[in-house]
mmCIF file of C-alpha atoms in Angstrom:
data_model
loop_
_atom_site.group_PDB
_atom_site.id
_atom_site.type_symbol
_atom_site.label_atom_id
_atom_site.label_comp_id
_atom_site.label_asym_id
_atom_site.label_seq_id
_atom_site.Cartn_x
_atom_site.Cartn_y
_atom_site.Cartn_z
ATOM 1 C CA MET A 1 -0.053 -0.180 0.002
ATOM 2 C CA ALA A 2 1.425 3.311 -1.005
ATOM 3 C CA LEU A 3 1.036 6.272 1.336
ATOM 4 C CA ARG A 4 1.614 9.904 0.559
ATOM 5 C CA PHE A 5 3.987 12.006 2.418
ATOM 6 C CA THR A 6 4.729 15.528 2.286
ATOM 7 C CA CYS A 7 7.777 17.411 3.301
ATOM 8 C CA ALA A 8 8.944 21.001 2.935
ATOM 9 C CA ARG A 9 12.549 22.147 3.661
ATOM 10 C CA ARG A 10 13.094 25.778 3.276
ATOM 11 C CA PHE A 11 11.983 26.593 -0.179
ATOM 12 C CA VAL A 12 12.056 22.914 -1.609
ATOM 13 C CA SER A 13 8.885 20.692 -1.591
ATOM 14 C CA PHE A 14 8.435 17.203 -2.860
ATOM 15 C CA ASN A 15 6.245 14.168 -2.566
ATOM 16 C CA THR A 16 7.339 10.665 -1.832
ATOM 17 C CA THR A 17 5.864 7.209 -1.206
ATOM 18 C CA ILE A 18 6.640 4.242 0.961
ATOM 19 C CA ARG A 19 5.182 0.703 0.973
ATOM 20 C CA LEU A 20 4.219 -1.114 4.086
ATOM 21 C CA ARG A 21 4.069 -4.833 5.125
ATOM 22 C CA GLY A 22 0.876 -6.779 4.615
ATOM 23 C CA VAL A 23 0.579 -5.668 0.906
ATOM 24 C CA LYS A 24 1.532 -7.595 -2.117
ATOM 25 C CA ASN A 25 5.081 -7.017 -3.499
ATOM 26 C CA ALA A 26 5.815 -4.567 -0.552
ATOM 27 C CA PRO A 27 9.487 -4.700 0.772
ATOM 28 C CA SER A 28 10.153 -5.158 4.359
ATOM 29 C CA VAL A 29 10.243 -2.101 6.678
ATOM 30 C CA THR A 30 11.923 -1.133 9.973
ATOM 31 C CA PRO A 31 10.692 -3.488 12.813
ATOM 32 C CA GLY A 32 7.969 -1.791 14.852
ATOM 33 C CA ILE A 33 6.430 0.248 12.064
ATOM 34 C CA TYR A 34 3.181 -1.094 11.151
ATOM 35 C CA THR A 35 0.151 -0.170 9.059
ATOM 36 C CA ALA A 36 -1.929 2.716 10.312
ATOM 37 C CA ILE A 37 0.766 4.283 12.658
ATOM 38 C CA PRO A 38 2.119 7.753 12.945
ATOM 39 C CA ILE A 39 5.331 7.902 11.265
ATOM 40 C CA LEU A 40 8.215 10.486 11.759
ATOM 41 C CA VAL A 41 11.648 10.336 9.814
ATOM 42 C CA ALA A 42 14.612 12.579 10.087
ATOM 43 C CA TRP A 43 15.533 14.188 6.783
ATOM 44 C CA HIS A 44 18.943 15.792 6.922
ATOM 45 C CA ASP A 45 18.266 18.471 9.618
ATOM 46 C CA ALA A 46 15.476 16.421 11.208
ATOM 47 C CA MET A 47 12.543 17.948 9.382
ATOM 48 C CA ALA A 48 9.375 16.230 10.062
ATOM 49 C CA ILE A 49 7.558 14.273 7.516
ATOM 50 C CA THR A 50 3.824 14.031 8.285
ATOM 51 C CA LEU A 51 1.683 11.031 7.342
ATOM 52 C CA ASP A 52 -1.339 11.811 5.018
ATOM 53 C CA TRP A 53 -3.872 9.869 7.193
ATOM 54 C CA HIS A 54 -6.620 10.063 4.584
ATOM 55 C CA ALA A 55 -4.880 7.420 2.361
ATOM 56 C CA LEU A 56 -5.475 5.056 5.265
ATOM 57 C CA CYS A 57 -9.184 5.067 4.769
ATOM 58 C CA HIS A 58 -9.240 4.419 0.967
ATOM 59 C CA ALA A 59 -6.078 2.130 0.388
ATOM 60 C CA PRO A 60 -6.589 -1.380 -0.478
ATOM 61 C CA ARG A 61 -6.203 -4.016 2.405
ATOM 62 C CA LEU A 62 -5.803 -7.744 2.438
ATOM 63 C CA ARG A 63 -8.428 -8.023 4.994
ATOM 64 C CA SER A 64 -12.007 -8.826 5.055
ATOM 65 C CA ARG A 65 -14.614 -6.395 3.905
ATOM 66 C CA GLU A 66 -15.915 -5.945 7.400
ATOM 67 C CA ALA A 67 -12.429 -5.141 8.757
ATOM 68 C CA ARG A 68 -11.845 -2.587 5.907
ATOM 69 C CA MET A 69 -15.335 -0.814 6.608
ATOM 70 C CA HIS A 70 -14.451 -0.957 10.359
ATOM 71 C CA GLU A 71 -11.128 0.703 9.904
ATOM 72 C CA ALA A 72 -12.512 3.226 7.513
ATOM 73 C CA ARG A 73 -14.567 4.682 10.414
ATOM 74 C CA GLN A 74 -11.513 5.371 12.484
ATOM 75 C CA ARG A 75 -10.568 8.912 12.973
ATOM 76 C CA PHE A 76 -6.935 9.260 12.513
ATOM 77 C CA PRO A 77 -4.701 12.258 13.770
ATOM 78 C CA ASP A 78 -4.144 15.087 11.255
ATOM 79 C CA ALA A 79 -0.566 15.468 12.373
ATOM 80 C CA VAL A 80 1.946 13.408 14.841
ATOM 81 C CA PHE A 81 5.302 14.075 16.313
ATOM 82 C CA ALA A 82 7.337 11.808 18.479
ATOM 83 C CA THR A 83 10.991 12.033 19.365
ATOM 84 C CA SER A 84 11.152 8.423 19.769
ATOM 85 C CA LEU A 85 10.983 8.011 15.969
ATOM 86 C CA VAL A 86 13.807 10.633 15.388
ATOM 87 C CA GLU A 87 17.539 9.904 15.507
ATOM 88 C CA PRO A 88 18.727 10.369 19.109
ATOM 89 C CA GLY A 89 21.080 13.107 18.116
ATOM 90 C CA MET A 90 18.404 15.226 16.274
ATOM 91 C CA ARG A 91 15.633 14.886 18.737
ATOM 92 C CA ALA A 92 15.985 18.373 20.467
ATOM 93 C CA THR A 93 16.405 20.031 17.114
ATOM 94 C CA ALA A 94 13.334 18.336 15.593
ATOM 95 C CA TYR A 95 11.220 19.260 18.690
ATOM 96 C CA ARG A 96 12.271 22.916 18.451
ATOM 97 C CA ARG A 97 11.333 23.091 14.843
ATOM 98 C CA TRP A 98 8.028 21.475 15.336
ATOM 99 C CA LEU A 99 6.928 24.027 18.044
ATOM 100 C CA ARG A 100 8.840 27.077 16.604
ATOM 101 C CA PRO A 101 5.613 28.862 15.412
ATOM 102 C CA ILE A 102 4.283 28.600 18.986
ATOM 103 C CA ALA A 103 7.394 28.823 21.417
ATOM 104 C CA MET A 104 11.055 28.453 21.634
ATOM 105 C CA VAL A 105 11.941 25.154 23.485
ATOM 106 C CA GLU A 106 14.969 24.327 25.546
ATOM 107 C CA ALA A 107 15.676 21.307 27.775
ATOM 108 C CA CYS A 108 15.625 21.987 31.485
ATOM 109 C CA ASN A 109 18.610 19.565 32.003
ATOM 110 C CA ASP A 110 21.239 17.654 30.219
ATOM 111 C CA ALA A 111 18.956 14.673 29.641
ATOM 112 C CA PRO A 112 17.731 13.942 26.026
ATOM 113 C CA VAL A 113 14.361 15.474 25.107
ATOM 114 C CA SER A 114 11.482 13.133 25.013
ATOM 115 C CA ALA A 115 8.161 14.361 23.645
ATOM 116 C CA SER A 116 5.258 13.506 21.638
ATOM 117 C CA ILE A 117 2.209 15.324 19.949
ATOM 118 C CA ILE A 118 -0.921 14.043 18.406
ATOM 119 C CA THR A 119 -3.097 16.620 16.795
ATOM 120 C CA TYR A 120 -6.765 16.453 15.505
ATOM 121 C CA ARG A 121 -8.187 19.556 13.609
ATOM 122 C CA LEU A 122 -11.769 19.773 14.468
ATOM 123 C CA GLY A 123 -13.065 22.789 12.540
ATOM 124 C CA GLN A 124 -13.770 25.384 15.525
ATOM 125 C CA ILE A 125 -11.014 23.977 17.604
ATOM 126 C CA THR A 126 -7.636 21.928 17.374
ATOM 127 C CA LEU A 127 -7.413 19.235 19.872
ATOM 128 C CA ALA A 128 -4.116 17.711 20.880
ATOM 129 C CA GLN A 129 -2.612 15.156 23.332
ATOM 130 C CA SER A 130 1.054 15.958 24.260
ATOM 131 C CA THR A 131 3.741 14.597 26.625
ATOM 132 C CA SER A 132 7.218 16.176 27.350
ATOM 133 C CA SER A 133 10.215 15.573 29.657
ATOM 134 C CA PRO A 134 11.183 18.678 31.560
ATOM 135 C CA VAL A 135 11.546 21.651 29.172
ATOM 136 C CA HIS A 136 11.428 25.478 29.048
ATOM 137 C CA TYR A 137 8.980 27.271 26.877
ATOM 138 C CA LEU A 138 9.274 30.838 25.875
ATOM 139 C CA ARG A 139 6.780 32.815 23.800
ATOM 140 C CA ASP A 140 8.363 36.256 23.353
ATOM 141 C CA GLU A 141 7.457 39.194 21.147
ATOM 142 C CA ASP A 142 9.563 38.013 18.393
ATOM 143 C CA THR A 143 7.911 34.543 18.298
ATOM 144 C CA ILE A 144 4.511 36.333 18.347
ATOM 145 C CA GLU A 145 5.346 38.542 15.462
ATOM 146 C CA LYS A 146 6.814 35.713 13.304
ATOM 147 C CA GLY A 147 4.338 33.228 14.113
ATOM 148 C CA ARG A 148 0.600 32.646 12.802
ATOM 149 C CA PHE A 149 -1.229 32.067 16.001
ATOM 150 C CA GLY A 150 -1.638 35.652 17.375
ATOM 151 C CA GLU A 151 -5.485 35.371 16.966
ATOM 152 C CA CYS A 152 -5.635 32.271 19.052
ATOM 153 C CA LEU A 153 -6.138 31.154 22.592
ATOM 154 C CA LEU A 154 -4.520 27.889 24.152
ATOM 155 C CA LEU A 155 -6.093 25.839 26.778
ATOM 156 C CA ARG A 156 -4.039 23.203 28.455
ATOM 157 C CA LEU A 157 -5.263 20.540 31.004
ATOM 158 C CA LEU A 158 -2.372 19.061 32.950
ATOM 159 C CA ILE A 159 -2.913 15.330 33.553
ATOM 160 C CA LYS A 160 0.495 14.486 34.759
ATOM 161 C CA GLY A 161 3.492 16.341 36.303
ATOM 162 C CA SER A 162 3.598 20.121 37.455
ATOM 163 C CA VAL A 163 4.269 23.388 35.796
ATOM 164 C CA HIS A 164 5.077 26.788 36.837
ATOM 165 C CA GLY A 165 5.540 30.112 34.733
ATOM 166 C CA TRP A 166 4.977 33.578 33.952
ATOM 167 C CA PHE A 167 2.087 34.963 31.855
ATOM 168 C CA GLY A 168 2.973 38.616 31.257
ATOM 169 C CA ASP A 169 3.632 39.845 34.810
ATOM 170 C CA ALA A 170 1.648 37.194 36.529
ATOM 171 C CA LYS A 171 3.340 34.193 38.174
ATOM 172 C CA VAL A 172 1.316 30.933 38.120
ATOM 173 C CA ASP A 173 1.828 27.542 39.517
ATOM 174 C CA ILE A 174 -0.108 24.612 38.084
ATOM 175 C CA LYS A 175 -0.587 21.122 39.523
ATOM 176 C CA GLU A 176 -1.907 17.958 38.147
ATOM 177 C CA GLY A 177 -5.629 18.167 37.262
ATOM 178 C CA ASP A 178 -5.420 22.045 36.786
ATOM 179 C CA ILE A 179 -6.527 23.712 33.498
ATOM 180 C CA TYR A 180 -4.533 26.853 32.468
ATOM 181 C CA LEU A 181 -5.143 29.127 29.667
ATOM 182 C CA SER A 182 -2.912 31.650 27.621
ATOM 183 C CA ASP A 183 -3.566 34.365 24.944
ATOM 184 C CA LEU A 184 -1.085 33.636 22.191
ATOM 185 C CA ALA A 185 -0.875 37.387 21.216
ATOM 186 C CA GLN A 186 0.708 37.949 24.698
ATOM 187 C CA THR A 187 4.105 36.686 26.106
ATOM 188 C CA SER A 188 4.545 33.744 28.403
ATOM 189 C CA GLU A 189 7.397 31.670 29.841
ATOM 190 C CA VAL A 190 6.700 28.100 31.238
ATOM 191 C CA TRP A 191 8.661 25.306 32.898
ATOM 192 C CA LEU A 192 7.598 21.843 32.836
ATOM 193 C CA GLU A 193 8.849 19.934 36.025
ATOM 194 C CA GLY A 194 9.229 16.245 35.669
ATOM 195 C CA ASP A 195 7.699 14.210 32.803
ATOM 196 C CA CYS A 196 4.365 15.957 31.892
ATOM 197 C CA ALA A 197 1.167 15.062 29.815
ATOM 198 C CA HIS A 198 -1.320 17.480 28.620
ATOM 199 C CA ILE A 199 -4.641 17.705 26.596
ATOM 200 C CA ASN A 200 -4.547 20.878 24.603
ATOM 201 C CA VAL A 201 -7.295 22.898 22.918
ATOM 202 C CA MET A 202 -6.583 25.806 20.606
ATOM 203 C CA MET A 203 -9.322 28.058 19.651
ATOM 204 C CA ARG A 204 -9.958 31.552 18.118
ATOM 205 C CA ARG A 205 -9.946 34.409 20.671
ATOM 206 C CA ALA A 206 -13.161 35.591 19.036
ATOM 207 C CA ASP A 207 -15.163 32.634 20.060
ATOM 208 C CA LEU A 208 -14.714 33.603 23.741
ATOM 209 C CA GLY A 209 -15.586 37.213 23.126
ATOM 210 C CA ASP A 210 -13.854 39.875 25.584
ATOM 211 C CA ILE A 211 -13.251 37.378 28.519
ATOM 212 C CA THR A 212 -9.643 37.882 29.795
ATOM 213 C CA VAL A 213 -7.912 34.484 29.898
ATOM 214 C CA HIS A 214 -4.229 34.983 29.756
ATOM 215 C CA GLY A 215 -2.687 33.154 32.719
ATOM 216 C CA ARG A 216 -5.989 31.877 34.194
ATOM 217 C CA VAL A 217 -5.791 28.873 36.080
ATOM 218 C CA LEU A 218 -8.913 26.653 36.780
ATOM 219 C CA HIS A 219 -8.021 24.647 39.845
ATOM 220 C CA GLY A 220 -8.594 20.831 39.641
ATOM 221 C CA GLU A 221 -10.530 20.552 42.813
ATOM 222 C CA TRP A 222 -13.209 23.158 41.696
ATOM 223 C CA LEU A 223 -16.308 21.327 40.515
ATOM 224 C CA PRO A 224 -16.824 23.281 37.091
ATOM 225 C CA CYS A 225 -13.118 22.550 36.269
ATOM 226 C CA ARG A 226 -13.552 18.826 37.068
ATOM 227 C CA MET A 227 -16.618 18.747 34.678
ATOM 228 C CA LEU A 228 -14.526 20.323 31.871
ATOM 229 C CA ARG A 229 -11.625 17.967 32.665
ATOM 230 C CA GLU A 230 -13.702 14.830 32.561
ATOM 231 C CA HIS A 231 -15.277 15.989 29.425
ATOM 232 C CA LEU A 232 -11.860 16.656 27.647
ATOM 233 C CA LEU A 233 -10.756 12.986 28.808
ATOM 234 C CA ASN A 234 -13.940 11.554 27.363
ATOM 235 C CA PHE A 235 -13.610 13.566 24.198
ATOM 236 C CA ILE A 236 -10.104 12.121 23.570
ATOM 237 C CA ASP A 237 -11.300 8.636 24.392
ATOM 238 C CA ILE A 238 -14.081 8.547 21.910
ATOM 239 C CA LEU A 239 -12.809 10.925 19.150
ATOM 240 C CA ARG A 240 -11.387 8.249 17.033
ATOM 241 C CA HIS A 241 -14.859 6.648 16.595
ATOM 242 C CA CYS A 242 -16.895 9.777 16.125
ATOM 243 C CA ASP A 243 -18.553 10.806 12.992
ATOM 244 C CA ALA A 244 -18.549 14.478 11.902
ATOM 245 C CA ASP A 245 -21.950 15.253 13.547
ATOM 246 C CA ASN A 246 -20.730 13.798 17.019
ATOM 247 C CA VAL A 247 -17.534 15.783 16.744
ATOM 248 C CA LYS A 248 -19.368 18.968 15.996
ATOM 249 C CA GLU A 249 -21.699 18.356 19.188
ATOM 250 C CA MET A 250 -18.686 17.493 21.317
ATOM 251 C CA THR A 251 -16.795 20.499 20.050
ATOM 252 C CA LYS A 252 -19.857 22.865 20.817
ATOM 253 C CA ALA A 253 -20.132 21.267 24.383
ATOM 254 C CA THR A 254 -16.324 21.857 24.962
ATOM 255 C CA MET A 255 -16.798 25.591 24.128
ATOM 256 C CA GLU A 256 -20.000 25.850 26.272
ATOM 257 C CA LEU A 257 -18.308 24.231 29.330
ATOM 258 C CA LEU A 258 -15.260 26.594 28.959
ATOM 259 C CA ARG A 259 -17.386 29.578 28.803
ATOM 260 C CA PHE A 260 -19.404 28.287 31.960
ATOM 261 C CA CYS A 261 -15.970 27.718 33.802
ATOM 262 C CA LEU A 262 -14.824 31.179 32.972
ATOM 263 C CA ARG A 263 -18.021 32.917 33.900
ATOM 264 C CA THR A 264 -18.291 31.112 37.178
ATOM 265 C CA ASP A 265 -14.693 31.620 37.958
ATOM 266 C CA ASP A 266 -15.377 35.430 37.513
ATOM 267 C CA VAL A 267 -18.157 35.062 39.985
ATOM 268 C CA ASN A 268 -15.779 33.352 42.535
ATOM 269 C CA ASN A 269 -13.271 36.192 42.057
ATOM 270 C CA LYS A 270 -16.099 38.533 43.172
ATOM 271 C CA ASP A 271 -16.242 36.627 46.592
ATOM 272 C CA THR A 272 -19.752 35.357 46.151
ATOM 273 C CA GLY A 273 -18.488 31.942 47.179
ATOM 274 C CA TYR A 274 -21.242 30.161 45.419
ATOM 275 C CA PHE A 275 -19.097 27.354 43.763
ATOM 276 C CA LEU A 276 -16.987 27.191 46.801
ATOM 277 C CA ASP A 277 -19.765 26.119 48.918
ATOM 278 C CA GLU A 278 -18.672 23.598 51.212
ATOM 279 C CA ALA A 279 -21.957 21.792 51.400
ATOM 280 C CA ARG A 280 -22.146 21.218 47.744
ATOM 281 C CA GLU A 281 -18.635 19.942 47.791
ATOM 282 C CA ARG A 282 -19.589 17.202 50.254
ATOM 283 C CA ILE A 283 -22.631 16.334 48.247
ATOM 284 C CA VAL A 284 -20.424 15.969 45.128
ATOM 285 C CA THR A 285 -17.913 13.762 47.101
ATOM 286 C CA TYR A 286 -20.856 11.655 48.408
ATOM 287 C CA ILE A 287 -22.016 11.229 44.756
ATOM 288 C CA ASP A 288 -18.724 10.127 43.634
ATOM 289 C CA GLU A 289 -18.463 7.482 46.415
ATOM 290 C CA HIS A 290 -21.999 5.948 45.929
ATOM 291 C CA LEU A 291 -22.345 5.923 42.125
ATOM 292 C CA SER A 292 -22.887 2.232 42.139
ATOM 293 C CA GLU A 293 -25.982 2.352 44.315
ATOM 294 C CA SER A 294 -29.314 2.425 42.392
ATOM 295 C CA ASP A 295 -31.059 4.634 44.932
ATOM 296 C CA LEU A 296 -28.650 7.519 44.644
ATOM 297 C CA GLY A 297 -30.846 10.573 43.786
ATOM 298 C CA ALA A 298 -32.290 13.692 44.916
ATOM 299 C CA LEU A 299 -34.325 12.144 47.708
ATOM 300 C CA ARG A 300 -31.596 10.393 49.289
ATOM 301 C CA LEU A 301 -29.421 13.392 49.083
ATOM 302 C CA GLN A 302 -31.951 15.516 50.876
ATOM 303 C CA ARG A 303 -32.216 12.988 53.742
ATOM 304 C CA GLU A 304 -28.384 12.526 54.040
ATOM 305 C CA PHE A 305 -27.636 16.289 54.083
ATOM 306 C CA ALA A 306 -30.825 17.655 55.578
ATOM 307 C CA VAL A 307 -31.449 20.045 52.724
ATOM 308 C CA SER A 308 -34.645 21.022 50.968
ATOM 309 C CA ARG A 309 -35.440 20.070 47.327
ATOM 310 C CA SER A 310 -35.176 23.838 46.450
ATOM 311 C CA GLN A 311 -31.818 24.120 48.156
ATOM 312 C CA LEU A 312 -30.284 20.969 46.399
ATOM 313 C CA TYR A 313 -31.708 22.386 43.006
ATOM 314 C CA ARG A 314 -29.943 25.635 43.397
ATOM 315 C CA HIS A 315 -26.696 23.880 44.120
ATOM 316 C CA PHE A 316 -26.779 21.953 40.890
ATOM 317 C CA ALA A 317 -28.874 24.418 38.572
ATOM 318 C CA GLU A 318 -26.001 25.656 36.625
ATOM 319 C CA LEU A 319 -24.932 21.762 36.012
ATOM 320 C CA GLY A 320 -28.411 20.729 34.632
ATOM 321 C CA GLY A 321 -29.822 19.521 37.861
ATOM 322 C CA VAL A 322 -28.729 16.953 40.541
ATOM 323 C CA GLN A 323 -30.403 13.949 38.523
ATOM 324 C CA HIS A 324 -28.531 15.074 35.347
ATOM 325 C CA TYR A 325 -25.257 15.309 37.147
ATOM 326 C CA ILE A 326 -25.557 11.884 38.742
ATOM 327 C CA ARG A 327 -26.432 10.389 35.291
ATOM 328 C CA ASN A 328 -23.518 11.894 33.450
ATOM 329 C CA LYS A 329 -21.262 10.780 36.140
ATOM 330 C CA ARG A 330 -22.452 7.197 35.987
ATOM 331 C CA LEU A 331 -22.161 7.415 31.989
ATOM 332 C CA GLN A 332 -18.632 8.607 32.243
ATOM 333 C CA ALA A 333 -17.813 5.806 34.603
ATOM 334 C CA VAL A 334 -19.265 3.235 32.263
ATOM 335 C CA LEU A 335 -17.245 4.608 29.500
ATOM 336 C CA ARG A 336 -13.970 4.474 31.408
ATOM 337 C CA ASP A 337 -14.637 0.894 32.494
ATOM 338 C CA LEU A 338 -15.659 -0.261 28.906
ATOM 339 C CA CYS A 339 -12.091 0.772 27.873
ATOM 340 C CA ASN A 340 -10.083 -0.229 31.033
ATOM 341 C CA GLU A 341 -11.875 -3.654 31.765
ATOM 342 C CA PRO A 342 -12.289 -5.282 28.268
ATOM 343 C CA HIS A 343 -12.865 -8.731 29.771
ATOM 344 C CA ARG A 344 -15.901 -7.621 32.039
ATOM 345 C CA SER A 345 -19.224 -7.971 30.242
ATOM 346 C CA ILE A 346 -21.241 -4.778 29.354
ATOM 347 C CA THR A 347 -24.142 -5.923 31.443
ATOM 348 C CA ASP A 348 -21.972 -6.341 34.600
ATOM 349 C CA ILE A 349 -20.544 -2.726 34.121
ATOM 350 C CA ILE A 350 -24.142 -1.398 33.638
ATOM 351 C CA GLU A 351 -25.346 -3.166 36.852
ATOM 352 C CA ARG A 352 -22.268 -1.905 38.851
ATOM 353 C CA TYR A 353 -23.360 1.703 38.262
ATOM 354 C CA GLY A 354 -26.931 1.479 39.261
ATOM 355 C CA PHE A 355 -28.832 1.576 35.895
ATOM 356 C CA THR A 356 -31.987 -0.438 36.372
ATOM 357 C CA THR A 357 -32.586 -1.449 32.829
ATOM 358 C CA GLU A 358 -30.438 -1.890 29.919
ATOM 359 C CA ARG A 359 -32.808 -0.071 27.578
ATOM 360 C CA GLN A 360 -32.652 3.016 29.754
ATOM 361 C CA PHE A 361 -28.876 2.785 29.876
ATOM 362 C CA GLN A 362 -28.517 2.354 26.125
ATOM 363 C CA ARG A 363 -30.664 5.327 25.344
ATOM 364 C CA ALA A 364 -28.700 7.643 27.784
ATOM 365 C CA PHE A 365 -25.297 6.280 26.704
ATOM 366 C CA ARG A 366 -26.032 6.838 23.004
ATOM 367 C CA ALA A 367 -27.495 10.345 23.624
ATOM 368 C CA ARG A 368 -24.445 11.232 25.555
ATOM 369 C CA PHE A 369 -21.552 9.861 23.365
ATOM 370 C CA GLY A 370 -23.163 9.337 19.960
ATOM 371 C CA MET A 371 -22.765 5.434 19.941
ATOM 372 C CA THR A 372 -23.640 2.394 21.806
ATOM 373 C CA ALA A 373 -21.591 0.656 24.516
ATOM 374 C CA SER A 374 -21.109 -2.234 22.058
ATOM 375 C CA GLN A 375 -19.642 -0.009 19.483
ATOM 376 C CA VAL A 376 -17.326 1.551 21.967
ATOM 377 C CA ARG A 377 -16.071 -1.875 23.163
ATOM 378 C CA ALA A 378 -15.614 -3.119 19.732
ATOM 379 C CA ASP A 379 -13.800 -0.034 18.426
ATOM 380 C CA TRP A 380 -11.553 0.145 21.438
ATOM 381 C CA LYS A 381 -10.398 -3.623 20.924
ATOM 382 C CA SER A 382 -9.927 -3.163 17.191
ATOM 383 C CA LYS A 383 -6.546 -4.171 15.936
ATOM 384 C CA ALA A 384 -5.875 -0.903 13.975
ATOM 385 C CA MET A 385 -6.203 1.057 17.446
ATOM 386 C CA SER A 386 -3.829 -1.627 19.314
ATOM 387 C CA ASP A 387 -1.313 -1.030 16.717
ATOM 388 C CA ILE A 388 -1.381 2.802 17.021
ATOM 389 C CA CYS A 389 -1.449 2.747 20.834
ATOM 390 C CA GLU A 390 1.439 0.028 21.034
ATOM 391 C CA VAL A 391 3.736 2.274 18.679
ATOM 392 C CA ILE A 392 2.896 5.609 20.400
ATOM 393 C CA GLU A 393 3.625 3.963 23.876
ATOM 394 C CA ASN A 394 7.062 2.564 22.765
#
């Protein structure tokens, strides 16, 4: 199977093809490189060559018709970078060149740079997963002037490690689970401490209106931030299996959740204390601990916390109501277990989280994620996805 690559080095551009194993008359390739994987090769000065993923959906396969149809439904990244696929001596240079339009990058110690970026362009936003060893990012006025992202904002969810830095004149410290934002029209300087992993969302500044975001940190223990964090984690988990309509709805939900977080964070900064209410935090903790119990609901919470129905409603009004919140938490837990416990039956997982009937569950799950639990389980266990995950992890 011939796959098209594109590469541009200064003023020179060209196309080339490679052939992969599993295809008639194809020569052998480097061990560990399989069909449908991100590929990065060093070309003289470690210029990245990016795979044209669309070829994967249309190229001939020596597989069954069902397998080809299944694989065609997979959503592959638009761009991939990984230092593990670059010659060791060229890794730092390759990473600097990859991120040059956004920031200058330097290692924080003498250890080799280790990093990966998987990017999906989704219309209104660009979504990316990234990992990195300790590095220093600098976005100065020269980088802003030469780059093309001056009209964009960058949201980063820190899922591993810790970060500190300066956004303009403001010093910030970010811990695991926090979400921080930067305006790419303004200067920033950030240090990653230890091995870090992020989920990143780039968007147009105009989509958030006149809300000030540069250096804003949404703390991980804050409930709206937890909602946005879980949404982003779920978005990444199911993105490869979503059709265009599902992606559009998930993107819309991402922006709405972010606006909600920023609005309510502004309320907190005015010392209203609404979302810092200790009673509501205790209720949320209780819900997390009792998700598997079928009688968990508004009546039980009223008894446990001695609050009226109207008080309970006010606590969760901005989140769609307490029943809506509990249902979404259960659906997210089911989605996580479908992926993390492939040997456990779907029926067992449904019963674990208190759904009384399978029909009720399937209707709610499909409405939330745009596919059935069986589709999620089948897609997650697919060979193509296993190959991609194995190579990325290695």
